[in-house]
PDB file of C-alpha atoms in Angstrom:
ATOM      1  CA  MET A 366      51.410  43.817  98.210  1.00 56.00           C
ATOM      2  CA  ASP A 367      52.207  40.590  96.356  1.00 69.00           C
ATOM      3  CA  LEU A 368      55.829  40.546  95.966  1.00 73.00           C
ATOM      4  CA  PRO A 369      58.626  37.770  95.444  1.00 80.00           C
ATOM      5  CA  ILE A 370      60.111  36.615  98.781  1.00 79.00           C
ATOM      6  CA  LYS A 371      63.586  38.168  97.970  1.00 83.00           C
ATOM      7  CA  GLU A 372      61.824  41.685  97.496  1.00 86.00           C
ATOM      8  CA  LYS A 373      59.739  41.028 100.172  1.00 84.00           C
ATOM      9  CA  GLU A 374      63.025  40.660 102.221  1.00 87.00           C
ATOM     10  CA  LYS A 375      64.711  43.651 101.024  1.00 89.00           C
ATOM     11  CA  TYR A 376      61.458  45.894 101.653  1.00 88.00           C
ATOM     12  CA  VAL A 377      61.272  44.473 105.181  1.00 88.00           C
ATOM     13  CA  LEU A 378      64.718  45.403 106.151  1.00 89.00           C
ATOM     14  CA  LYS A 379      64.326  48.949 104.128  1.00 90.00           C
ATOM     15  CA  LEU A 380      61.371  49.541 106.248  1.00 90.00           C
ATOM     16  CA  ARG A 381      63.061  48.645 109.570  1.00 87.00           C
ATOM     17  CA  GLU A 382      65.736  50.739 108.661  1.00 89.00           C
ATOM     18  CA  GLU A 383      62.955  53.656 108.436  1.00 91.00           C
ATOM     19  CA  ARG A 384      62.310  52.506 112.276  1.00 89.00           C
ATOM     20  CA  LYS A 385      58.854  51.187 111.161  1.00 88.00           C
ATOM     21  CA  THR A 386      57.746  48.391 113.750  1.00 87.00           C
ATOM     22  CA  CYS A 387      56.926  45.046 113.016  1.00 86.00           C
ATOM     23  CA  ARG A 388      53.437  45.522 113.512  1.00 87.00           C
ATOM     24  CA  ASP A 389      53.542  48.421 110.962  1.00 88.00           C
ATOM     25  CA  ILE A 390      55.708  46.211 108.273  1.00 88.00           C
ATOM     26  CA  ALA A 391      53.378  43.442 108.837  1.00 87.00           C
ATOM     27  CA  HIS A 392      50.176  45.657 108.218  1.00 88.00           C
ATOM     28  CA  GLU A 393      51.957  47.469 104.982  1.00 88.00           C
ATOM     29  CA  LEU A 394      53.426  44.214 103.700  1.00 86.00           C
ATOM     30  CA  ARG A 395      50.429  41.967 104.381  1.00 87.00           C
ATOM     31  CA  MET A 396      52.625  39.349 106.253  1.00 88.00           C
ATOM     32  CA  SER A 397      52.441  38.027 109.502  1.00 89.00           C
ATOM     33  CA  PRO A 398      54.706  39.060 112.357  1.00 87.00           C
ATOM     34  CA  ARG A 399      56.379  35.680 112.791  1.00 88.00           C
ATOM     35  CA  GLU A 400      57.370  36.083 108.866  1.00 88.00           C
ATOM     36  CA  ILE A 401      59.020  39.377 109.511  1.00 88.00           C
ATOM     37  CA  SER A 402      60.884  37.943 112.523  1.00 84.00           C
ATOM     38  CA  LYS A 403      62.483  35.407 110.564  1.00 86.00           C
ATOM     39  CA  ILE A 404      63.546  37.707 108.203  1.00 88.00           C
ATOM     40  CA  LEU A 405      64.872  40.299 110.502  1.00 85.00           C
ATOM     41  CA  LYS A 406      66.793  37.254 112.300  1.00 84.00           C
ATOM     42  CA  LYS A 407      68.292  35.987 109.276  1.00 83.00           C
ATOM     43  CA  ALA A 408      69.207  39.278 108.468  1.00 82.00           C
ATOM     44  CA  ASN A 409      71.118  40.148 111.894  1.00 80.00           C
ATOM     45  CA  GLY A 410      72.667  36.633 111.508  1.00 77.00           C
ATOM     46  CA  GLU A 411      73.989  37.484 108.252  1.00 72.00           C
ATOM     47  CA  THR A 412      75.264  40.847 109.669  1.00 69.00           C
ATOM     48  CA  GLU A 413      76.954  39.228 112.754  1.00 70.00           C
ATOM     49  CA  GLU A 414      78.901  36.790 110.432  1.00 71.00           C
ATOM     50  CA  LYS A 415      79.845  39.629 108.202  1.00 71.00           C
ATOM     51  CA  GLU A 416      81.203  41.255 111.202  1.00 71.00           C
ATOM     52  CA  ARG A 417      82.976  38.149 112.840  1.00 68.00           C
ATOM     53  CA  LYS A 418      84.901  38.062 109.838  1.00 66.00           C
ATOM     54  CA  LYS A 419      85.992  41.602 109.701  1.00 66.00           C
ATOM     55  CA  ILE A 420      87.108  40.665 113.247  1.00 64.00           C
ATOM     56  CA  VAL A 421      89.111  37.725 112.046  1.00 61.00           C
ATOM     57  CA  LEU A 422      90.600  39.766 109.123  1.00 67.00           C
ATOM     58  CA  SER A 423      91.403  42.542 111.536  1.00 77.00           C
ATOM     59  CA  GLN A 424      93.160  40.107 113.936  1.00 87.00           C
ATOM     60  CA  THR A 425      94.900  38.484 111.104  1.00 88.00           C
ATOM     61  CA  ALA A 426      96.239  42.194 110.101  1.00 89.00           C
ATOM     62  CA  MET A 427      97.053  42.771 113.480  1.00 90.00           C
ATOM     63  CA  ALA A 428      99.139  39.714 114.226  1.00 93.00           C
ATOM     64  CA  LEU A 429     101.192  40.177 110.917  1.00 92.00           C
ATOM     65  CA  HIS A 430     101.987  43.731 111.642  1.00 89.00           C
ATOM     66  CA  LEU A 431     102.946  42.323 115.433  1.00 92.00           C
ATOM     67  CA  PHE A 432     105.299  39.827 113.756  1.00 92.00           C
ATOM     68  CA  LYS A 433     106.934  42.267 111.435  1.00 89.00           C
ATOM     69  CA  ASN A 434     107.722  44.519 114.648  1.00 91.00           C
ATOM     70  CA  GLY A 435     109.669  41.410 115.977  1.00 89.00           C
ATOM     71  CA  LYS A 436     107.052  40.179 118.633  1.00 93.00           C
ATOM     72  CA  SER A 437     107.319  36.701 119.144  1.00 93.00           C
ATOM     73  CA  PRO A 438     104.161  34.155 118.805  1.00 93.00           C
ATOM     74  CA  THR A 439     103.773  34.191 122.436  1.00 94.00           C
ATOM     75  CA  GLU A 440     103.685  38.063 122.649  1.00 95.00           C
ATOM     76  CA  VAL A 441     100.938  38.019 119.867  1.00 94.00           C
ATOM     77  CA  ALA A 442      99.068  35.373 121.341  1.00 94.00           C
ATOM     78  CA  ILE A 443      98.910  37.324 124.761  1.00 95.00           C
ATOM     79  CA  ARG A 444      98.360  40.714 123.064  1.00 92.00           C
ATOM     80  CA  LEU A 445      95.531  39.290 120.586  1.00 92.00           C
ATOM     81  CA  ASP A 446      93.788  36.901 122.932  1.00 93.00           C
ATOM     82  CA  LEU A 447      94.387  34.279 120.249  1.00 93.00           C
ATOM     83  CA  SER A 448      94.780  30.351 120.861  1.00 94.00           C
ATOM     84  CA  PRO A 449      97.946  28.766 120.255  1.00 93.00           C
ATOM     85  CA  GLN A 450      97.165  27.210 117.169  1.00 93.00           C
ATOM     86  CA  GLU A 451      95.624  30.475 115.572  1.00 93.00           C
ATOM     87  CA  THR A 452      99.014  32.040 116.633  1.00 94.00           C
ATOM     88  CA  ILE A 453     101.029  29.309 114.783  1.00 91.00           C
ATOM     89  CA  SER A 454      99.093  29.221 111.712  1.00 91.00           C
ATOM     90  CA  LEU A 455      99.239  33.463 111.452  1.00 93.00           C
ATOM     91  CA  TYR A 456     103.110  32.829 112.310  1.00 91.00           C
ATOM     92  CA  ASN A 457     103.633  30.327 109.566  1.00 87.00           C
ATOM     93  CA  ASN A 458     101.741  32.792 107.112  1.00 89.00           C
ATOM     94  CA  TYR A 459     103.843  35.616 108.130  1.00 91.00           C
ATOM     95  CA  LEU A 460     106.729  33.342 107.621  1.00 88.00           C
ATOM     96  CA  SER A 461     105.407  32.264 104.388  1.00 85.00           C
ATOM     97  CA  LEU A 462     104.968  36.049 103.067  1.00 88.00           C
ATOM     98  CA  ASN A 463     108.464  36.779 103.995  1.00 85.00           C
ATOM     99  CA  ASN A 464     109.983  33.770 102.603  1.00 81.00           C
ATOM    100  CA  LEU A 465     110.986  32.364 105.675  1.00 81.00           C
ATOM    101  CA  HIS A 466     108.873  29.101 105.676  1.00 73.00           C
ATOM    102  CA  ASN A 467     111.490  26.650 104.485  1.00 74.00           C
ATOM    103  CA  PHE A 468     113.924  27.733 107.174  1.00 74.00           C
ATOM    104  CA  VAL A 469     111.097  27.103 110.027  1.00 72.00           C
ATOM    105  CA  GLU A 470     110.214  23.621 108.248  1.00 72.00           C
ATOM    106  CA  THR A 471     113.836  22.936 108.845  1.00 71.00           C
ATOM    107  CA  PHE A 472     114.272  24.248 112.360  1.00 70.00           C
ATOM    108  CA  LYS A 473     111.211  22.291 113.212  1.00 71.00           C
ATOM    109  CA  GLN A 474     113.119  18.870 112.701  1.00 72.00           C
ATOM    110  CA  PHE A 475     115.190  19.558 115.743  1.00 68.00           C
ATOM    111  CA  ASP A 476     113.958  18.525 119.356  1.00 65.00           C
ATOM    112  CA  ASN A 477     114.720  20.857 122.244  1.00 59.00           C
ATOM    113  CA  GLU A 478     118.489  19.035 122.626  1.00 65.00           C
ATOM    114  CA  SER A 479     119.298  19.257 119.338  1.00 72.00           C
ATOM    115  CA  LEU A 480     118.308  22.755 118.579  1.00 72.00           C
ATOM    116  CA  GLN A 481     120.640  23.922 121.593  1.00 79.00           C
ATOM    117  CA  ASP A 482     123.207  21.854 119.450  1.00 77.00           C
ATOM    118  CA  PHE A 483     122.225  23.692 116.301  1.00 76.00           C
ATOM    119  CA  ILE A 484     122.507  26.998 118.090  1.00 81.00           C
ATOM    120  CA  ASP A 485     125.672  26.169 119.488  1.00 84.00           C
ATOM    121  CA  TYR A 486     127.158  25.096 116.104  1.00 80.00           C
ATOM    122  CA  TYR A 487     126.037  28.604 114.735  1.00 82.00           C
ATOM    123  CA  ASP A 488     127.752  30.472 117.468  1.00 89.00           C
ATOM    124  CA  PHE A 489     130.747  28.293 116.873  1.00 89.00           C
ATOM    125  CA  MET A 490     130.747  29.123 113.228  1.00 85.00           C
ATOM    126  CA  LYS A 491     130.186  32.717 113.952  1.00 87.00           C
ATOM    127  CA  LYS A 492     133.173  33.233 116.419  1.00 91.00           C
ATOM    128  CA  ASN A 493     135.317  31.403 114.111  1.00 90.00           C
ATOM    129  CA  GLY A 494     134.831  33.837 110.970  1.00 86.00           C
ATOM    130  CA  ILE A 495     132.798  30.772 108.980  1.00 83.00           C
ATOM    131  CA  GLU A 496     130.430  33.180 106.939  1.00 75.00           C
ATOM    132  CA  LYS A 497     127.497  32.285 104.350  1.00 70.00           C
ATOM    133  CA  LYS A 498     128.834  31.563 100.856  1.00 65.00           C
ATOM    134  CA  ARG A 499     128.067  34.950  98.802  1.00 62.00           C
ATOM    135  CA  ASN A 500     127.261  34.563  95.248  1.00 58.00           C
ATOM    136  CA  SER A 501     129.315  36.745  93.025  1.00 53.00           C
TER     137      SER A 501
END
Protein backbone atom coordinates (compact mmCIF):
# COMPACT_ATOMS: atom_id res chain seq x y z
CA MET A 1 0.00 0.00 0.00
CA ASP A 2 1.68 3.22 -1.19
CA LEU A 3 0.23 6.20 0.73
CA PRO A 4 1.54 9.68 1.53
CA ILE A 5 3.17 9.95 4.97
CA LYS A 6 0.22 11.77 6.62
CA GLU A 7 -2.21 9.19 5.31
CA LYS A 8 0.00 6.37 6.59
CA GLU A 9 0.11 8.00 10.02
CA LYS A 10 -3.67 8.29 10.12
CA TYR A 11 -4.06 4.72 8.98
CA VAL A 12 -1.57 3.41 11.55
CA LEU A 13 -3.51 5.16 14.31
CA LYS A 14 -6.81 3.86 12.97
CA LEU A 15 -5.53 0.29 12.89
CA ARG A 16 -4.07 0.66 16.38
CA GLU A 17 -7.44 1.85 17.67
CA GLU A 18 -8.88 -1.33 16.16
CA ARG A 19 -6.50 -3.21 18.48
CA LYS A 20 -4.22 -4.41 15.68
CA THR A 21 -0.69 -5.35 16.72
CA CYS A 22 2.35 -3.51 15.41
CA ARG A 23 3.25 -6.65 13.45
CA ASP A 24 -0.21 -6.74 11.80
CA ILE A 25 -0.03 -3.03 10.97
CA ALA A 26 3.49 -3.43 9.55
CA HIS A 27 2.37 -6.31 7.36
CA GLU A 28 -0.80 -4.57 6.15
CA LEU A 29 0.89 -1.23 5.35
CA ARG A 30 4.25 -2.67 4.31
CA MET A 31 6.06 -0.56 6.85
CA SER A 32 8.82 -1.37 9.28
CA PRO A 33 7.90 -1.83 12.96
CA ARG A 34 10.33 1.00 13.68
CA GLU A 35 8.30 3.44 11.50
CA ILE A 36 5.11 2.36 13.22
CA SER A 37 6.69 2.80 16.63
CA LYS A 38 7.75 6.37 15.73
CA ILE A 39 4.22 7.22 14.58
CA LEU A 40 2.67 5.82 17.76
CA LYS A 41 5.17 7.62 20.00
CA LYS A 42 4.52 10.88 18.17
CA ALA A 43 0.75 10.43 18.55
CA ASN A 44 1.12 9.64 22.26
CA GLY A 45 3.28 12.72 22.76
CA GLU A 46 0.69 14.93 21.11
CA THR A 47 -2.06 13.34 23.20
CA GLU A 48 -0.06 13.88 26.40
CA GLU A 49 0.51 17.53 25.46
CA LYS A 50 -3.21 18.06 24.87
CA GLU A 51 -4.02 16.42 28.21
CA ARG A 52 -1.41 18.57 29.97
CA LYS A 53 -3.00 21.70 28.49
CA LYS A 54 -6.43 20.57 29.69
CA ILE A 55 -5.04 20.11 33.19
CA VAL A 56 -3.53 23.60 33.15
CA LEU A 57 -6.80 25.07 31.92
CA SER A 58 -8.64 23.11 34.52
CA GLN A 59 -6.33 24.40 37.27
CA THR A 60 -6.80 27.92 35.94
CA ALA A 61 -10.56 27.59 36.09
CA MET A 62 -10.38 26.06 39.55
CA ALA A 63 -8.09 28.84 40.80
CA LEU A 64 -10.37 31.57 39.44
CA HIS A 65 -13.34 29.88 41.09
CA LEU A 66 -11.52 29.67 44.43
CA PHE A 67 -10.50 33.35 44.24
CA LYS A 68 -14.09 34.27 43.43
CA ASN A 69 -15.17 32.41 46.56
CA GLY A 70 -12.83 34.49 48.70
CA LYS A 71 -9.88 32.12 49.04
CA SER A 72 -6.49 33.74 49.50
CA PRO A 73 -3.62 33.14 47.08
CA THR A 74 -1.92 31.02 49.75
CA GLU A 75 -5.00 28.83 50.15
CA VAL A 76 -5.30 28.44 46.36
CA ALA A 77 -1.61 27.54 46.02
CA ILE A 78 -1.93 24.88 48.70
CA ARG A 79 -5.20 23.43 47.46
CA LEU A 80 -4.12 23.22 43.81
CA ASP A 81 -0.45 22.48 44.50
CA LEU A 82 0.71 25.52 42.50
CA SER A 83 4.00 27.36 42.70
CA PRO A 84 3.95 30.89 44.12
CA GLN A 85 4.70 32.30 40.66
CA GLU A 86 1.78 30.42 39.07
CA THR A 87 -0.53 31.49 41.89
CA ILE A 88 0.45 35.16 41.65
CA SER A 89 -0.05 35.10 37.89
CA LEU A 90 -3.50 33.52 38.28
CA TYR A 91 -4.42 35.96 41.03
CA ASN A 92 -3.40 38.93 38.88
CA ASN A 93 -5.51 37.50 36.05
CA TYR A 94 -8.45 37.17 38.43
CA LEU A 95 -8.04 40.76 39.62
CA SER A 96 -7.75 42.04 36.06
CA LEU A 97 -10.92 40.20 35.11
CA ASN A 98 -12.66 41.93 38.01
CA ASN A 99 -11.22 45.42 37.37
CA LEU A 100 -9.16 45.36 40.58
CA HIS A 101 -5.77 45.28 38.93
CA ASN A 102 -5.09 49.03 39.39
CA PHE A 103 -5.78 48.76 43.10
CA VAL A 104 -3.35 45.87 43.45
CA GLU A 105 -0.66 47.68 41.45
CA THR A 106 -1.00 50.68 43.77
CA PHE A 107 -0.97 48.40 46.78
CA LYS A 108 2.29 46.77 45.61
CA GLN A 109 4.07 50.12 45.99
CA PHE A 110 3.86 49.91 49.79
CA ASP A 111 6.43 47.97 51.78
CA ASN A 112 5.35 46.00 54.86
CA GLU A 113 5.73 48.94 57.27
CA SER A 114 3.94 51.48 55.11
CA LEU A 115 1.28 48.90 54.34
CA GLN A 116 0.36 48.91 58.03
CA ASP A 117 0.30 52.73 57.88
CA PHE A 118 -2.08 52.49 54.93
CA ILE A 119 -4.37 50.11 56.84
CA ASP A 120 -4.26 52.34 59.93
CA TYR A 121 -5.15 55.36 57.79
CA TYR A 122 -8.09 53.49 56.27
CA ASP A 123 -9.32 52.47 59.75
CA PHE A 124 -9.00 56.10 60.91
CA MET A 125 -11.06 57.32 57.96
CA LYS A 126 -13.71 54.69 58.58
CA LYS A 127 -13.98 55.50 62.32
CA ASN A 128 -14.34 59.23 61.58
CA GLY A 129 -17.05 58.81 58.98
CA ILE A 130 -14.88 59.78 56.02
CA GLU A 131 -16.37 57.96 53.06
CA LYS A 132 -15.71 57.60 49.39
CA LYS A 133 -16.95 60.47 47.25
CA ARG A 134 -20.15 59.41 45.52
CA ASN A 135 -20.91 60.43 41.95
CA SER A 136 -24.44 61.74 41.66
